Structures are given as C-alpha cells and as structure tokens.
Amino acid sequence: MDHIKAAARIFNFGAGPATMPVEVLEKAKWELVNWHEAGMSVMEMSHRGKEFVAIAAEAEASLRELLAIPAGYRVLFLQGGASMHFAGVPMNLLRGKTKADYVNTGEWSKKAIAEAKKFCEVNVAASSEDKNFTYVPKQSTWKLSKDAAYVHYCSNETIGGLEFQWTPDTGSVPLVADMSSHILSRPLDVSKYGLIYAGAQKNIGPAGLVVVIARDDLLGQALPTTPTVLDYKKMADADSMVNTPPTFSLYLAGLTFKWLLERGGLAAVEKVNIAKANRLYDYIDGQDFYSNPIAKEDRSRMNVPFRLRDEKLDAKFLEGAEARGLSQLKGHRSVGGMRASIYNAMPPEGVEALVEYMQEFARANG
Ligand SMILES: *Cc1c(COP(=O)(O)O)cnc(C)c1O
C-alpha cells in the first residue's frame, strides 16, 4: 500500500461519512502503531488507563475552547449515531412532561419527530413541507405550546441543503438542536440551548461517535426505562465512560478539534466556509444550466444540492466528475440531482475544482 499517498487523494463531496482533514489523518497514521511512546496504538488502550483518560480529557477541553462552552454545560461523547439520540432526547428531557414541540424542515426533522412520537405527544410547531422543504419557517409563524418540555429543530438539513442562519428564541422552554452536519462550521452561542447533539461523521471525525452538549440542570430526570448508556446524567457523571466509549473515534475527534484550533478557531473557519459556499452558489445563480431550489437566505453552507437542467445528463456528469477525482456528488435518493457537501475539511481548492468542472460540463453539454 506504499503507493497510496496523500497527494493522490480525491476531493470527496460525500455527505457522511465525509472527508477528514488530511493533516489529522497523517498525524493519526504517524501515531497509529505506537502512540506517544506508549508502545501501543490508541485502539489497544484501556479506556480507564491514564493515557486514554488524558486523550478524552484533552478532546473535551479542546471542544470547550472551540465552542466557548459555558460552565454548567456537560459534554458527552456517546454512541449510536444521531439517530439513537432522536430517542435519547425525549427519554432524557421530557422531565415529567408529556409534550414536545418540533420544527419540521426536512428528512432529518421527520425522523426525529417519528422517533419522539414513541415517547410523547409531538406538536409540529412549524413546517416547510408545503414547499418541499425549500425554506426555513420564520419564527413569527411558529405555534409553540406552553407546556412543551423542549423545542427541537434540525439546524442544518443535510439532505435538503437548508440551514438556520439564526437561533430560535423559545424563552424558558429549552431549545434542542440536531447539529450533526454543521457543528463547528461557525461560532455558536451554546448558552441559548438546552441541549445540542451531533453525529461525528459529517464535520468532526469518524462514525461511531456522537457529541452531546447539555445544560446540567436539565439532566437527572430520564424516563425510568432509559437504558443506562443513554441516560445523559449517568453518562455525564461517569465522564461518558459508563461503558467502553468509541475510543479511536474519540481520539480522532480530538485531533480534529486541535486542527480547528490551529486554524484560528471557529470564526476563522467560518470565513473560509462562507467563501467556499459563496463561490459555489454564486456560480450556480449566474447561469441556467444548474439550479438550487433553496431560498437564498436559508441555504446551507455545508450541503449544496443542485440540479442539472436535463436530468438525463446526471449519469454523464457524475462519471466525468469521478474521472477527475471529484467524488460522491450524487444527491440523496429522496431528492435526486447532485449534492456537494463542503464541510470544514473540504479545502477551497476542492470547491474551485468542482466549479471549473461544472463550467466545462455546461459548455460541452448546454
Ligand atoms: C447524518 C445525520 C443524522 C443521522 O446520523 P446517524 O449517525 O446515521 O444516525 C441525523 N441528523 C442529521 C442532521 C444528519 O446529517
């Protein structure tokens, strides 16, 4: 495998598992067989040994620094994918109440709603299904209930390519967000949230890890039937180690957090992300061979779906893209067309190469 060099890496536009920073992969490769003279790899360490406990503590400290997480919030490193926490959220946050408010802006919202219905009454406070999830409903139209245990929304709809560019205000009712596909892409005011959760495989690292950031006072009232490993309070009190955490994924997430800090933190990372997204959307808006259906002010900086004027050209477009090392551009099966996911780890050169290819393809086939 000596011939597989970083220089030969493709630009991977997949939505998740997604591209990771090459510097992180190189560092992990360097440390793989013998981590810091421990004589073993991170994968082989006891999660209770001093080496791994330090790795986990450092990952948490880096994440706290990146997001400026206030005291009074617990950081959990859990498993089960974001999908597991569609159930984990109501199990932990109903706190004796029987109702929760959900905002429906796309496929991931719908899945969260379906799961929550197993545990409580769900009030869909707002929805953009009437226009095929192409916009974010303004807060003034939301019908929040007074007795909701929390308000849940998906702040970046990975499949539809829809992102909240603002933070909802739910007063004293805790705000809960699935941030799987845009966490760490921009600064965030954690204090506005009761709970934030995110699967790692979009913008953090390898699959198998879920980050949960929860306000401490909301924890400790889980439904009695909650599995121990899904009980956020028990997990918080055990430093996420009631059982074996996904150790290697957590180690890689820690390297990614460090990588983001080295690049100047989230304000600096956001600037790059805005420039990448603008490059792609500006090109799409400036011609009529490709189109994006999302209301301009609600477009995702991370996931950019687009259609070709003639969908009979889709296969040819994808084939030509692959031949140039522009990979995984096929849109989600529920939406069709194309989707370019341009997470933190996608360098601007990748977006530039994509736009160049799109221009050439449109010229040759338009
Ligand atoms: C990918 C994704 C999920 C599901 O993640 P799994 O790890 O597959 O459970 C949930 N929500 C959003 C917004 C996602 O992008």
Short mmCIF file of C-alpha atoms and ligand atoms in Angstrom, two decimals:
data_model
loop_
_atom_site.label_atom_id
_atom_site.label_comp_id
_atom_site.label_asym_id
_atom_site.label_seq_id
_atom_site.Cartn_x
_atom_site.Cartn_y
_atom_site.Cartn_z
CA MET A 1 0.00 0.00 0.00
CA ASP A 2 3.04 2.28 -0.15
CA HIS A 3 1.72 3.86 -3.30
CA ILE A 4 -1.33 5.34 -1.57
CA LYS A 5 -0.10 8.84 -0.86
CA ALA A 6 -1.94 11.90 0.38
CA ALA A 7 -1.15 13.59 -2.93
CA ALA A 8 -3.41 11.11 -4.68
CA ARG A 9 -6.41 11.87 -2.51
CA ILE A 10 -9.63 12.75 -4.25
CA PHE A 11 -11.98 15.59 -3.37
CA ASN A 12 -14.73 13.75 -1.53
CA PHE A 13 -18.06 15.61 -1.54
CA GLY A 14 -19.91 12.83 0.29
CA ALA A 15 -22.42 13.89 2.96
CA GLY A 16 -21.16 11.43 5.57
CA PRO A 17 -19.03 9.62 6.40
CA ALA A 18 -17.24 12.58 4.91
CA THR A 19 -13.84 13.92 4.08
CA MET A 20 -11.48 14.50 7.00
CA PRO A 21 -8.56 16.92 7.30
CA VAL A 22 -5.55 15.26 5.68
CA GLU A 23 -3.33 16.66 8.46
CA VAL A 24 -5.43 14.75 11.01
CA LEU A 25 -5.16 11.53 9.03
CA GLU A 26 -1.41 11.95 8.63
CA LYS A 27 -0.97 12.57 12.34
CA ALA A 28 -3.09 9.54 13.19
CA LYS A 29 -1.02 7.48 10.76
CA TRP A 30 2.18 8.68 12.38
CA GLU A 31 0.85 7.80 15.84
CA LEU A 32 -1.04 4.68 14.84
CA VAL A 33 1.28 1.84 15.77
CA ASN A 34 2.96 3.41 18.79
CA TRP A 35 1.11 6.36 20.32
CA HIS A 36 3.45 8.78 22.13
CA GLU A 37 5.86 6.00 23.17
CA ALA A 38 3.02 4.10 24.88
CA GLY A 39 4.14 1.03 22.96
CA MET A 40 0.65 0.50 21.55
CA SER A 41 -1.98 2.18 19.42
CA VAL A 42 -4.89 4.14 20.87
CA MET A 43 -7.21 1.32 19.72
CA GLU A 44 -5.46 -1.11 22.05
CA MET A 45 -5.53 1.04 25.18
CA SER A 46 -7.80 0.53 28.16
CA HIS A 47 -10.35 3.31 28.27
CA ARG A 48 -9.61 3.51 32.01
CA GLY A 49 -5.82 3.79 31.58
CA LYS A 50 -4.08 7.09 32.18
CA GLU A 51 -3.17 7.53 28.50
CA PHE A 52 -6.69 7.27 27.17
CA VAL A 53 -8.26 9.19 30.04
CA ALA A 54 -5.88 12.03 29.11
CA ILE A 55 -6.82 11.76 25.42
CA ALA A 56 -10.53 12.02 26.27
CA ALA A 57 -10.00 14.91 28.69
CA GLU A 58 -7.97 16.80 26.10
CA ALA A 59 -10.63 16.27 23.44
CA GLU A 60 -13.26 17.69 25.77
CA ALA A 61 -11.04 20.65 26.71
CA SER A 62 -10.42 21.44 23.01
CA LEU A 63 -14.12 21.26 22.20
CA ARG A 64 -14.94 23.51 25.16
CA GLU A 65 -12.38 26.01 23.93
CA LEU A 66 -13.62 25.92 20.33
CA LEU A 67 -17.27 26.47 21.23
CA ALA A 68 -16.61 28.54 24.37
CA ILE A 69 -18.93 26.16 26.21
CA PRO A 70 -20.09 27.85 29.42
CA ALA A 71 -19.76 26.31 32.88
CA GLY A 72 -22.99 24.50 33.69
CA TYR A 73 -22.93 22.53 30.45
CA ARG A 74 -21.82 18.90 30.28
CA VAL A 75 -20.01 17.48 27.27
CA LEU A 76 -20.74 13.85 26.46
CA PHE A 77 -19.10 11.53 23.95
CA LEU A 78 -21.66 8.84 23.17
CA GLN A 79 -22.55 6.22 20.57
CA GLY A 80 -25.49 5.14 18.45
CA GLY A 81 -25.34 7.85 15.81
CA ALA A 82 -27.55 10.92 15.89
CA SER A 83 -30.45 8.55 15.19
CA MET A 84 -30.11 6.93 18.62
CA HIS A 85 -30.44 10.36 20.18
CA PHE A 86 -33.69 11.03 18.36
CA ALA A 87 -34.90 8.70 21.15
CA GLY A 88 -32.35 9.81 23.73
CA VAL A 89 -33.62 13.40 23.66
CA PRO A 90 -37.22 12.68 24.72
CA MET A 91 -36.12 9.95 27.14
CA ASN A 92 -33.90 12.43 28.96
CA LEU A 93 -35.65 15.75 28.51
CA LEU A 94 -39.38 15.13 28.96
CA ARG A 95 -38.83 15.58 32.72
CA GLY A 96 -42.34 14.54 33.71
CA LYS A 97 -43.98 16.43 30.85
CA THR A 98 -45.91 14.70 28.07
CA LYS A 99 -45.43 17.01 25.11
CA ALA A 100 -42.60 18.37 22.97
CA ASP A 101 -42.53 20.90 20.12
CA TYR A 102 -40.74 20.02 16.89
CA VAL A 103 -39.98 22.09 13.81
CA ASN A 104 -40.12 20.17 10.55
CA THR A 105 -37.68 21.36 7.90
CA GLY A 106 -36.76 18.12 6.14
CA GLU A 107 -35.84 14.47 6.21
CA TRP A 108 -33.86 14.55 9.47
CA SER A 109 -36.54 16.57 11.25
CA LYS A 110 -39.11 13.99 10.13
CA LYS A 111 -37.04 11.13 11.51
CA ALA A 112 -36.58 12.91 14.83
CA ILE A 113 -40.33 13.55 15.02
CA ALA A 114 -41.23 9.93 14.23
CA GLU A 115 -38.95 8.69 16.98
CA ALA A 116 -40.15 11.25 19.55
CA LYS A 117 -43.75 10.13 18.95
CA LYS A 118 -42.88 6.84 20.62
CA PHE A 119 -42.33 8.73 23.87
CA CYS A 120 -44.62 11.75 23.91
CA GLU A 121 -47.14 13.89 22.14
CA VAL A 122 -45.39 15.83 19.39
CA ASN A 123 -46.63 19.26 18.37
CA VAL A 124 -45.22 20.22 14.98
CA ALA A 125 -44.86 23.92 15.68
CA ALA A 126 -43.81 24.83 12.15
CA SER A 127 -43.12 23.05 8.88
CA SER A 128 -41.85 23.87 5.41
CA GLU A 129 -43.19 20.68 3.89
CA ASP A 130 -45.76 22.77 1.97
CA LYS A 131 -42.93 23.97 -0.30
CA ASN A 132 -40.94 20.77 -0.36
CA PHE A 133 -38.61 21.94 2.46
CA THR A 134 -37.08 24.75 0.43
CA TYR A 135 -37.22 27.36 3.19
CA VAL A 136 -36.95 27.82 6.95
CA PRO A 137 -40.27 28.92 8.52
CA LYS A 138 -39.92 32.31 10.20
CA GLN A 139 -40.17 32.17 13.95
CA SER A 140 -43.18 34.54 13.89
CA THR A 141 -45.18 31.71 12.26
CA TRP A 142 -44.28 29.05 14.84
CA LYS A 143 -47.07 27.71 17.01
CA LEU A 144 -45.22 26.77 20.18
CA SER A 145 -47.12 25.13 23.01
CA LYS A 146 -46.92 26.48 26.53
CA ASP A 147 -46.48 23.10 28.18
CA ALA A 148 -43.76 21.66 25.91
CA ALA A 149 -40.80 20.01 27.63
CA TYR A 150 -38.50 21.35 24.91
CA VAL A 151 -38.42 22.65 21.33
CA HIS A 152 -36.45 20.56 18.83
CA TYR A 153 -35.15 21.56 15.43
CA CYS A 154 -32.51 20.42 12.95
CA SER A 155 -30.24 23.41 12.42
CA ASN A 156 -28.78 22.09 9.15
CA GLU A 157 -30.79 19.72 6.99
CA THR A 158 -28.07 17.65 5.35
CA ILE A 159 -30.26 16.15 2.63
CA GLY A 160 -32.27 19.21 1.59
CA GLY A 161 -29.40 21.69 1.99
CA LEU A 162 -31.27 24.02 4.34
CA GLU A 163 -29.58 25.84 7.23
CA PHE A 164 -30.85 28.07 10.00
CA GLN A 165 -28.84 31.28 9.81
CA TRP A 166 -30.43 32.40 13.10
CA THR A 167 -31.08 30.92 16.50
CA PRO A 168 -34.71 30.40 17.55
CA ASP A 169 -35.85 32.07 20.77
CA THR A 170 -38.00 29.73 22.84
CA GLY A 171 -37.96 31.70 26.06
CA SER A 172 -37.78 29.47 29.11
CA VAL A 173 -38.53 26.28 27.16
CA PRO A 174 -35.22 24.52 26.45
CA LEU A 175 -34.07 24.66 22.83
CA VAL A 176 -32.69 21.39 21.43
CA ALA A 177 -30.81 21.09 18.14
CA ASP A 178 -29.57 18.31 15.90
CA MET A 179 -26.39 19.96 14.60
CA SER A 180 -24.89 16.84 13.05
CA SER A 181 -23.92 18.37 9.74
CA HIS A 182 -22.81 21.88 10.64
CA ILE A 183 -21.48 21.86 14.18
CA LEU A 184 -18.05 23.55 14.31
CA SER A 185 -18.60 25.21 10.92
CA ARG A 186 -19.31 28.57 12.58
CA PRO A 187 -19.23 30.13 16.05
CA LEU A 188 -22.15 29.13 18.25
CA ASP A 189 -23.73 30.61 21.37
CA VAL A 190 -24.16 27.44 23.40
CA SER A 191 -25.90 29.34 26.22
CA LYS A 192 -29.01 29.67 24.04
CA TYR A 193 -29.50 25.90 24.05
CA GLY A 194 -30.73 23.30 26.48
CA LEU A 195 -29.10 20.52 24.50
CA ILE A 196 -27.10 20.13 21.29
CA TYR A 197 -26.26 16.82 19.68
CA ALA A 198 -24.27 15.86 16.62
CA GLY A 199 -23.09 12.66 15.00
CA ALA A 200 -19.38 12.89 14.26
CA GLN A 201 -19.16 11.60 10.72
CA LYS A 202 -20.02 14.87 8.99
CA ASN A 203 -17.87 17.61 10.46
CA ILE A 204 -15.95 16.03 13.33
CA GLY A 205 -14.43 12.68 12.52
CA PRO A 206 -15.21 9.01 12.09
CA ALA A 207 -18.66 7.47 12.52
CA GLY A 208 -19.41 5.81 15.82
CA LEU A 209 -19.27 8.90 17.97
CA VAL A 210 -21.97 11.39 18.96
CA VAL A 211 -21.23 14.64 20.78
CA VAL A 212 -23.91 15.82 23.22
CA ILE A 213 -23.68 19.19 24.96
CA ALA A 214 -26.33 19.53 27.65
CA ARG A 215 -27.31 22.06 30.29
CA ASP A 216 -26.62 20.37 33.57
CA ASP A 217 -29.88 21.33 35.31
CA LEU A 218 -31.95 19.54 32.63
CA LEU A 219 -30.34 16.18 33.37
CA GLY A 220 -31.21 13.62 36.02
CA GLN A 221 -34.89 13.08 35.22
CA ALA A 222 -34.68 10.46 32.48
CA LEU A 223 -37.61 8.09 31.94
CA PRO A 224 -37.17 5.06 34.22
CA THR A 225 -36.96 2.80 31.16
CA THR A 226 -33.97 4.70 29.73
CA PRO A 227 -31.03 2.38 29.03
CA THR A 228 -28.10 3.29 31.27
CA VAL A 229 -25.84 4.07 28.32
CA LEU A 230 -28.47 6.50 27.02
CA ASP A 231 -29.00 8.23 30.35
CA TYR A 232 -27.21 11.55 29.89
CA LYS A 233 -26.93 12.21 33.62
CA LYS A 234 -25.37 8.84 34.35
CA MET A 235 -23.06 9.24 31.38
CA ALA A 236 -22.09 12.77 32.46
CA ASP A 237 -21.28 11.62 35.97
CA ALA A 238 -19.08 8.84 34.56
CA ASP A 239 -17.20 11.10 32.10
CA SER A 240 -19.03 9.27 29.26
CA MET A 241 -17.49 6.01 30.44
CA VAL A 242 -20.32 4.03 31.99
CA ASN A 243 -19.14 1.53 29.39
CA THR A 244 -16.41 1.50 26.77
CA PRO A 245 -16.55 4.64 24.63
CA PRO A 246 -15.68 4.55 20.90
CA THR A 247 -12.06 5.20 21.82
CA PHE A 248 -10.44 5.53 18.41
CA SER A 249 -13.22 7.79 17.06
CA LEU A 250 -12.90 9.98 20.11
CA TYR A 251 -9.14 10.23 19.67
CA LEU A 252 -9.57 11.29 16.03
CA ALA A 253 -12.26 13.81 17.01
CA GLY A 254 -9.75 15.28 19.47
CA LEU A 255 -7.20 15.64 16.66
CA THR A 256 -9.83 17.40 14.54
CA PHE A 257 -10.63 19.81 17.38
CA LYS A 258 -6.92 20.63 17.65
CA TRP A 259 -6.74 21.13 13.89
CA LEU A 260 -9.59 23.65 14.09
CA LEU A 261 -7.89 25.49 16.97
CA GLU A 262 -4.66 25.64 14.99
CA ARG A 263 -6.52 27.23 12.12
CA GLY A 264 -7.65 30.06 14.35
CA GLY A 265 -10.86 28.65 15.80
CA LEU A 266 -14.41 28.83 14.52
CA ALA A 267 -14.51 32.49 13.49
CA ALA A 268 -11.61 31.86 11.12
CA VAL A 269 -13.07 28.56 9.92
CA GLU A 270 -16.41 30.27 9.27
CA LYS A 271 -14.76 32.82 6.97
CA VAL A 272 -13.36 30.04 4.81
CA ASN A 273 -16.72 28.25 4.81
CA ILE A 274 -18.56 31.40 3.71
CA ALA A 275 -16.08 31.92 0.88
CA LYS A 276 -16.42 28.29 -0.28
CA ALA A 277 -20.22 28.37 -0.20
CA ASN A 278 -20.40 31.75 -1.95
CA ARG A 279 -18.13 30.53 -4.74
CA LEU A 280 -20.45 27.62 -5.48
CA TYR A 281 -23.80 29.39 -5.03
CA ASP A 282 -22.66 32.46 -6.98
CA TYR A 283 -21.69 30.25 -9.87
CA ILE A 284 -24.99 28.33 -9.72
CA ASP A 285 -27.02 31.56 -9.62
CA GLY A 286 -25.10 33.14 -12.50
CA GLN A 287 -26.10 30.69 -15.24
CA ASP A 288 -29.07 28.48 -16.09
CA PHE A 289 -27.63 25.03 -16.68
CA TYR A 290 -27.62 24.24 -12.92
CA SER A 291 -30.06 25.31 -10.23
CA ASN A 292 -30.52 25.21 -6.46
CA PRO A 293 -34.10 25.29 -5.11
CA ILE A 294 -33.49 26.69 -1.61
CA ALA A 295 -34.49 30.23 -0.54
CA LYS A 296 -31.27 32.23 -0.68
CA GLU A 297 -31.28 33.31 2.97
CA ASP A 298 -31.77 29.70 4.14
CA ARG A 299 -29.14 27.94 2.06
CA SER A 300 -26.73 25.61 3.77
CA ARG A 301 -23.04 26.47 3.74
CA MET A 302 -22.23 22.80 4.23
CA ASN A 303 -24.52 20.87 1.87
CA VAL A 304 -25.20 22.31 -1.56
CA PRO A 305 -27.75 20.39 -3.62
CA PHE A 306 -28.07 21.28 -7.29
CA ARG A 307 -29.84 20.01 -10.36
CA LEU A 308 -28.80 19.87 -13.98
CA ARG A 309 -31.23 21.41 -16.47
CA ASP A 310 -31.67 17.99 -18.05
CA GLU A 311 -31.58 15.10 -15.61
CA LYS A 312 -30.72 12.72 -18.46
CA LEU A 313 -27.22 14.19 -18.18
CA ASP A 314 -26.86 13.25 -14.49
CA ALA A 315 -25.02 9.98 -15.10
CA LYS A 316 -22.61 11.59 -17.56
CA PHE A 317 -21.96 14.44 -15.12
CA LEU A 318 -21.16 12.03 -12.29
CA GLU A 319 -18.94 9.86 -14.47
CA GLY A 320 -16.91 12.86 -15.65
CA ALA A 321 -16.62 14.13 -12.09
CA GLU A 322 -15.32 10.80 -10.79
CA ALA A 323 -12.75 10.71 -13.59
CA ARG A 324 -11.36 13.99 -12.23
CA GLY A 325 -11.30 12.90 -8.63
CA LEU A 326 -14.49 14.78 -7.70
CA SER A 327 -16.28 12.07 -5.80
CA GLN A 328 -19.69 11.30 -4.24
CA LEU A 329 -21.61 14.16 -5.85
CA LYS A 330 -24.80 12.16 -6.32
CA GLY A 331 -27.72 13.68 -4.42
CA HIS A 332 -29.62 11.80 -1.76
CA ARG A 333 -32.01 9.22 -3.19
CA SER A 334 -35.01 11.10 -1.76
CA VAL A 335 -34.09 14.35 -3.54
CA GLY A 336 -32.21 13.31 -6.69
CA GLY A 337 -29.85 15.55 -8.64
CA MET A 338 -26.47 16.40 -7.15
CA ARG A 339 -25.21 17.42 -3.75
CA ALA A 340 -21.80 18.81 -2.88
CA SER A 341 -21.04 18.57 0.83
CA ILE A 342 -18.32 21.08 1.60
CA TYR A 343 -17.58 20.58 5.28
CA ASN A 344 -14.68 22.16 7.19
CA ALA A 345 -12.24 19.60 5.83
CA MET A 346 -13.04 20.36 2.16
CA PRO A 347 -10.32 22.76 1.03
CA PRO A 348 -11.24 25.78 -1.15
CA GLU A 349 -9.27 24.10 -3.96
CA GLY A 350 -11.87 21.32 -3.97
CA VAL A 351 -14.70 23.79 -4.50
CA GLU A 352 -12.68 25.56 -7.18
CA ALA A 353 -12.08 22.27 -8.99
CA LEU A 354 -15.80 21.48 -8.81
CA VAL A 355 -16.85 24.85 -10.22
CA GLU A 356 -14.32 24.52 -13.04
CA TYR A 357 -15.69 21.10 -13.90
CA MET A 358 -19.29 22.36 -13.77
CA GLN A 359 -18.41 25.20 -16.15
CA GLU A 360 -16.71 22.89 -18.61
CA PHE A 361 -19.53 20.36 -18.46
CA ALA A 362 -22.16 23.05 -19.05
CA ARG A 363 -20.21 24.41 -22.02
CA ALA A 364 -19.85 20.96 -23.57
CA ASN A 365 -23.46 19.87 -22.93
CA GLY A 366 -25.51 23.07 -22.73
C1 LIG B 1 -26.39 12.09 9.27
C2 LIG B 1 -27.41 12.76 10.09
C3 LIG B 1 -28.16 12.07 11.06
C4 LIG B 1 -28.06 10.58 11.28
O1 LIG B 1 -26.83 10.18 11.69
P1 LIG B 1 -26.55 8.64 12.03
O2 LIG B 1 -25.20 8.69 12.64
O3 LIG B 1 -26.59 7.87 10.76
O4 LIG B 1 -27.59 8.21 12.99
C5 LIG B 1 -29.08 12.78 11.81
N1 LIG B 1 -29.26 14.10 11.63
C6 LIG B 1 -28.56 14.80 10.71
C7 LIG B 1 -28.80 16.27 10.56
C8 LIG B 1 -27.62 14.16 9.92
O5 LIG B 1 -26.92 14.86 9.00
#
